[in-house]
Structure formats: C-alpha cells, structure tokens
Coordinates of N, CA and C in Angstrom, one line a residue:
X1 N 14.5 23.5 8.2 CA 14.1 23.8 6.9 C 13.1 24.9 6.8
X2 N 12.1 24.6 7.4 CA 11.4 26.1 7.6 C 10.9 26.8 8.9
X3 N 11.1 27.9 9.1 CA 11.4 28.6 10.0 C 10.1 29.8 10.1
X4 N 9.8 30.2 11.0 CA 8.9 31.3 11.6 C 9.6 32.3 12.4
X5 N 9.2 33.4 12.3 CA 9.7 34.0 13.2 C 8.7 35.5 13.6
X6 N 8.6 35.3 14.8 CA 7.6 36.2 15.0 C 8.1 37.6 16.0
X7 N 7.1 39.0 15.6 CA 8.0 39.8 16.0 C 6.4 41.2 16.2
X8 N 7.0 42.3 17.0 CA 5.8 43.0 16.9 C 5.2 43.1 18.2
X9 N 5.6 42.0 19.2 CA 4.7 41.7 20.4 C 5.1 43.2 21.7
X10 N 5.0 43.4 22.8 CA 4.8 44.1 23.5 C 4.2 44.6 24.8
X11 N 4.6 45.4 25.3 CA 3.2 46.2 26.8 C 2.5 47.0 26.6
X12 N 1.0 46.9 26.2 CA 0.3 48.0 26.1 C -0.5 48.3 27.2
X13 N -1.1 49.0 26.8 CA -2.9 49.4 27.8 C -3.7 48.9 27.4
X14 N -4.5 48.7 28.0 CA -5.9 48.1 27.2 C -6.6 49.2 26.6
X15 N -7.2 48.8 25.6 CA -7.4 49.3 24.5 C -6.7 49.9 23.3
X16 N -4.9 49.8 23.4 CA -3.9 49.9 22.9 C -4.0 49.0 21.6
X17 N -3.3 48.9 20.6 CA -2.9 48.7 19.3 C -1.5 48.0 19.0
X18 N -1.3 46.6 18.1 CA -0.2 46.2 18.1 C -0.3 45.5 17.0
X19 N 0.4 45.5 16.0 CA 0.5 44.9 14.9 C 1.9 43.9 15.0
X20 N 1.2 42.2 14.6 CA 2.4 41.6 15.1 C 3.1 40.9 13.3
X21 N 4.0 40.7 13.2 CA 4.8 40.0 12.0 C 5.1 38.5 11.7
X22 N 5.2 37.6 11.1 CA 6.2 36.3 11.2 C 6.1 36.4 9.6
X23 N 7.8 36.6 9.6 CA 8.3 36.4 8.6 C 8.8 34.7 8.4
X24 N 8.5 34.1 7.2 CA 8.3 32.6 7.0 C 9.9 32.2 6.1
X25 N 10.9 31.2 6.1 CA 11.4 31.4 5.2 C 11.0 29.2 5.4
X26 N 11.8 29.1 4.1 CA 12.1 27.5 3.6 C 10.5 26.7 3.3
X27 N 9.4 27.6 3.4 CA 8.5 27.0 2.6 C 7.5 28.3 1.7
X28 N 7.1 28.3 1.0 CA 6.3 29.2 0.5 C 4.8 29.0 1.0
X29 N 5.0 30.9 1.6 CA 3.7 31.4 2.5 C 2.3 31.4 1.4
X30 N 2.7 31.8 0.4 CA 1.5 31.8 -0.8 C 0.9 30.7 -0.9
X31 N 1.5 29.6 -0.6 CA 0.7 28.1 -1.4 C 0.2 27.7 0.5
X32 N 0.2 28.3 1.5 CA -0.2 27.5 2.6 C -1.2 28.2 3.5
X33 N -1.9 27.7 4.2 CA -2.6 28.6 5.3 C -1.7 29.0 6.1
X34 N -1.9 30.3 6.9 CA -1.2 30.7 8.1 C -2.2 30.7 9.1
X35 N -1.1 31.0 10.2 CA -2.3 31.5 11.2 C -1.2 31.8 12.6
X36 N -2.7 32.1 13.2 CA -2.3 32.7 14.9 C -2.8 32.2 15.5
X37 N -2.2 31.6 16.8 CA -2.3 31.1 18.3 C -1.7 31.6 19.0
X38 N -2.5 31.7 20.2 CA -1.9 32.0 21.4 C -1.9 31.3 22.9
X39 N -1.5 31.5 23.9 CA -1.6 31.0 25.0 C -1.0 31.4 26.0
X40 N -1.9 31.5 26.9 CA -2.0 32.7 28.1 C -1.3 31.5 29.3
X41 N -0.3 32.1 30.9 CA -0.1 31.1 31.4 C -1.1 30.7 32.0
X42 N -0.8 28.9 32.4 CA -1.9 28.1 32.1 C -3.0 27.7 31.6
X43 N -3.3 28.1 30.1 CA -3.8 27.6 29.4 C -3.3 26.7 28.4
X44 N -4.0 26.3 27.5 CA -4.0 25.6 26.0 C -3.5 26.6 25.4
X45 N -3.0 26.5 24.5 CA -2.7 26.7 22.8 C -4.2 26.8 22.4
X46 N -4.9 28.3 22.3 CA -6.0 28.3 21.2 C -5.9 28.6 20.0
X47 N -6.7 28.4 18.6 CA -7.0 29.1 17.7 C -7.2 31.1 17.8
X48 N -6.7 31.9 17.1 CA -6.7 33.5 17.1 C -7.5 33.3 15.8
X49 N -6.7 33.0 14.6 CA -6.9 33.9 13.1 C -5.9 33.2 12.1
X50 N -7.0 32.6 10.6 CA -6.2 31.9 10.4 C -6.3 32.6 8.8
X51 N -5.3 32.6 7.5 CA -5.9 32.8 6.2 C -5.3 31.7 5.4
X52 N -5.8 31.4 4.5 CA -5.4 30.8 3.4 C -5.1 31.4 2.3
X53 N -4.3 30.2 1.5 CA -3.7 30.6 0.1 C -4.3 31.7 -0.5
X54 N -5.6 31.2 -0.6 CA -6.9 31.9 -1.3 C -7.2 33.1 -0.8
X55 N -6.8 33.8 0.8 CA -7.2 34.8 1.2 C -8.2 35.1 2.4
X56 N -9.0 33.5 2.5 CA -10.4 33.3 3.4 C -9.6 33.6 5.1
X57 N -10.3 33.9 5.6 CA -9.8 34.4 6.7 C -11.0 33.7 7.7
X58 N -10.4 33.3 9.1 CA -11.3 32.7 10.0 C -10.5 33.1 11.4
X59 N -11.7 33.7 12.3 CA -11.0 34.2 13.4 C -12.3 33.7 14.4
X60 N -11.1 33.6 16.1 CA -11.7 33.1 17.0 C -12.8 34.1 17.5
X61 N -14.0 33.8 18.2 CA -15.2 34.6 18.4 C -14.7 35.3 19.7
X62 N -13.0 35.4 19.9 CA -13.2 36.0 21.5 C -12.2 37.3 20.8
X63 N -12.1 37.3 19.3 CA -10.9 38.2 19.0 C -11.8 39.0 17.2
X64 N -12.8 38.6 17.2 CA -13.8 38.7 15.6 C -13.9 40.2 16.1
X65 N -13.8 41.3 15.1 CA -14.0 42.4 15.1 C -13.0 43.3 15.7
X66 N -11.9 42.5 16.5 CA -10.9 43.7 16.6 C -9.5 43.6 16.6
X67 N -9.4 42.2 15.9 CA -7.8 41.3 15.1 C -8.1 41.3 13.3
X68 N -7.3 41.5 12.9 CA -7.0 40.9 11.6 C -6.1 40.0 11.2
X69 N -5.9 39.4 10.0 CA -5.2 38.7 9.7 C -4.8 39.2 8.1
X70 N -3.7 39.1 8.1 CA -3.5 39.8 6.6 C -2.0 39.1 6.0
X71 N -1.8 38.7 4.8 CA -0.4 38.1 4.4 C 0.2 39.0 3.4
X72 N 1.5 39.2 3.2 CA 2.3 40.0 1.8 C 3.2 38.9 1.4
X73 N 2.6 38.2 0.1 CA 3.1 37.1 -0.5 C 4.8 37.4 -0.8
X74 N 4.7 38.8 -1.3 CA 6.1 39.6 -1.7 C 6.9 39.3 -0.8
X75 N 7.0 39.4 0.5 CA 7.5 39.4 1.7 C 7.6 38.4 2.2
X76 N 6.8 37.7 2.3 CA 7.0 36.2 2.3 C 6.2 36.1 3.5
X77 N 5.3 37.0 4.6 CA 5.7 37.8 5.9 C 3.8 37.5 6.3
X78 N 3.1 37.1 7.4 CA 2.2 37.3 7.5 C 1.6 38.1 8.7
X79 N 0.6 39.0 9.2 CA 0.7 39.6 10.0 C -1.2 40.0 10.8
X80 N -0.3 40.4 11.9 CA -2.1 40.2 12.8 C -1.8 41.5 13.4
X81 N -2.7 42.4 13.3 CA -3.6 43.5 13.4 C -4.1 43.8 14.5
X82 N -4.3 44.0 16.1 CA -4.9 43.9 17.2 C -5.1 44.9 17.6
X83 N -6.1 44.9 17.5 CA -6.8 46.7 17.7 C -7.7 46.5 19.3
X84 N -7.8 47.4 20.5 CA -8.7 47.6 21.5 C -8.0 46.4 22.0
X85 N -7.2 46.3 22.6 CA -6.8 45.3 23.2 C -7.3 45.0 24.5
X86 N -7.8 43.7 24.9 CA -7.8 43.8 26.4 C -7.4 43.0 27.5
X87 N -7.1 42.9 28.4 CA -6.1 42.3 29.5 C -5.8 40.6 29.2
X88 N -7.3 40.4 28.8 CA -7.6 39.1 28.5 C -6.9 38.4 27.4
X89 N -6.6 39.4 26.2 CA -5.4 39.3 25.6 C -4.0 38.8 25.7
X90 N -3.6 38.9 27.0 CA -2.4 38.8 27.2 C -1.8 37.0 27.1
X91 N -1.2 36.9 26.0 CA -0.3 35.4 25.8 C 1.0 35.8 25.4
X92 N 1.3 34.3 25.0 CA 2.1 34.4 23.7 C 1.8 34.1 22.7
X93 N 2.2 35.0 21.4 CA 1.5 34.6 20.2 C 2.4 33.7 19.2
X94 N 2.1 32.7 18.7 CA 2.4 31.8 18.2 C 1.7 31.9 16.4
X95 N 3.2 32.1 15.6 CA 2.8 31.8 14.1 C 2.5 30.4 13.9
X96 N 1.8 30.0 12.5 CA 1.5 28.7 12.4 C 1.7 28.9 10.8
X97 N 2.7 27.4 10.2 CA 2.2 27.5 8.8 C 1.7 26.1 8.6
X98 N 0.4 25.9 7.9 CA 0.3 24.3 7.8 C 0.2 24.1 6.2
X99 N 1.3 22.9 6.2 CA 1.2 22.6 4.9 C 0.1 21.4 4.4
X100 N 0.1 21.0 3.6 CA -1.2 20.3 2.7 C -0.4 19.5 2.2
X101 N -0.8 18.2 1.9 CA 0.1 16.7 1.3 C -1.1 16.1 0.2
X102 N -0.5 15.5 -0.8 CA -2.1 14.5 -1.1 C -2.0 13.5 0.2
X103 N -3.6 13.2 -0.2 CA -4.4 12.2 0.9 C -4.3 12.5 2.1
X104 N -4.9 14.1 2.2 CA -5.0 14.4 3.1 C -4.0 14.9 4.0
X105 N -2.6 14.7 3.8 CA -2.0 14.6 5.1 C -1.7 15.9 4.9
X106 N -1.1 16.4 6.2 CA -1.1 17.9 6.9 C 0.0 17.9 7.7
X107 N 1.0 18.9 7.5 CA 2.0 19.2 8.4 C 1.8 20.4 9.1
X108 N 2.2 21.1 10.5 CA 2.5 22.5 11.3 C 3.1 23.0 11.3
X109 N 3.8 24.2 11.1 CA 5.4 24.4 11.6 C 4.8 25.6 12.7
X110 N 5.9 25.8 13.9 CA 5.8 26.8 14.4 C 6.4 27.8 14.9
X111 N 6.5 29.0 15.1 CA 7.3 30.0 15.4 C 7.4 29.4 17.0
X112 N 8.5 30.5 17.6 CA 8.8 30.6 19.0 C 8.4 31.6 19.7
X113 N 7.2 32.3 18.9 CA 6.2 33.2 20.0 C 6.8 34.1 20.0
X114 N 6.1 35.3 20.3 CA 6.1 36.8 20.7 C 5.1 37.3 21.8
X115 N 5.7 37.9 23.0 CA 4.9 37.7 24.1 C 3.9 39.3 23.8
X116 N 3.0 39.1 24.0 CA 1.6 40.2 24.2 C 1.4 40.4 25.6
X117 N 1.6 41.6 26.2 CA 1.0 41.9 27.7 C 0.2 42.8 27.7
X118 N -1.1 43.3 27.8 CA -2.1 44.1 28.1 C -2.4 44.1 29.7
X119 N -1.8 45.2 30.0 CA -2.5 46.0 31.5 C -3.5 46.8 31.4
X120 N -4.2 46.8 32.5 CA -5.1 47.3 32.9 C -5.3 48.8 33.0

C-alpha cells in the first residue's frame, strides 16, 4: 500500500555533497512527518532529520548544520541535503513516513535504503 523509495545515495570525498530523494506513493506525504535514518555496519538504526506536515524540522546533533531536510508536497517526494560530508557519514539511508491515528496510535513505513559512502 505504501511505498518509499529512496534514491540519490553514492561515493564521495569527504567533504563532498549529496542530495538524497524518497519519493512516497499510497499515502499522502503532506498530512505526515517524514524523515531520515541511517545505519552504519554494525550499528543501530539512528535518528538523521525529521519534518512534519507543518514544516518543523528536527535534526540529529551529529548532522545539525550540514544536512537538511526539505519536502515537495507537489511531488509527493521528500529530500535530504548533505553538505561537508564526513567518513563518519557513511550508512545506509533509510526514508521514514509515520502516520498518526486517533488515540495516539502511530504507524512507520520504510524505504529500502540508499547506500552513502564517504572516503577519506
């Protein structure tokens, strides 16, 4: 039913530039938060950058000042910005849409990642 699809990922340099995509279909991007995770091998699934319906934007303190997070409701399409990249960077990035229910309840959906590599 709803689907993610993420795109944009890559090999850079450090300090290199990549702007990544997930185009959303079977729920509407406008009425939900998005967001970005990632996860490096052996790690967790962290928080990156997340916005809501509204616009508010909330980003992790290891990515604040050189990721964005930005949505095109028209497009249906949300997208992350990663400027100065550095090695430590390197995951896979993971779309996220979460929906809202009354009483609280909350759904996830997720993309199948787009791999990010930063060399040295």
């Amino acid at each position: 039913q709803v689907q993610l699809v993420e795109s944009g990922g890559g090999l850079v340099q450090a300090g290199g530039s990549l702007r990544l995509s997930c185009a959303a279909s079977g729920s509407d991007l406008s009425i939900n938060t998005m967001g970005w995770y990632r996860q490096a091998p052996g790690k967790q699934r962290e928080f990156v950058a997340d916005i809501t319906s509204g616009g508010s934007t909330n980003y992790a303190d290891s990515v604040k000042g050189r990721f964005t997070i930005s949505r095109d409701n028209a497009k249906n399409t949300v997208y992350l910005q990663i400027n100065n990249l550095k090695p430590e960077d390197t995951a896979v990035y993971y779309c996220n849409l979460h929906e809202t229910f009354r009483f609280y309840r909350s759904y996830d959906y997720w993309g199948q990642g787009t791999q990010v590599t930063v060399s040295s």
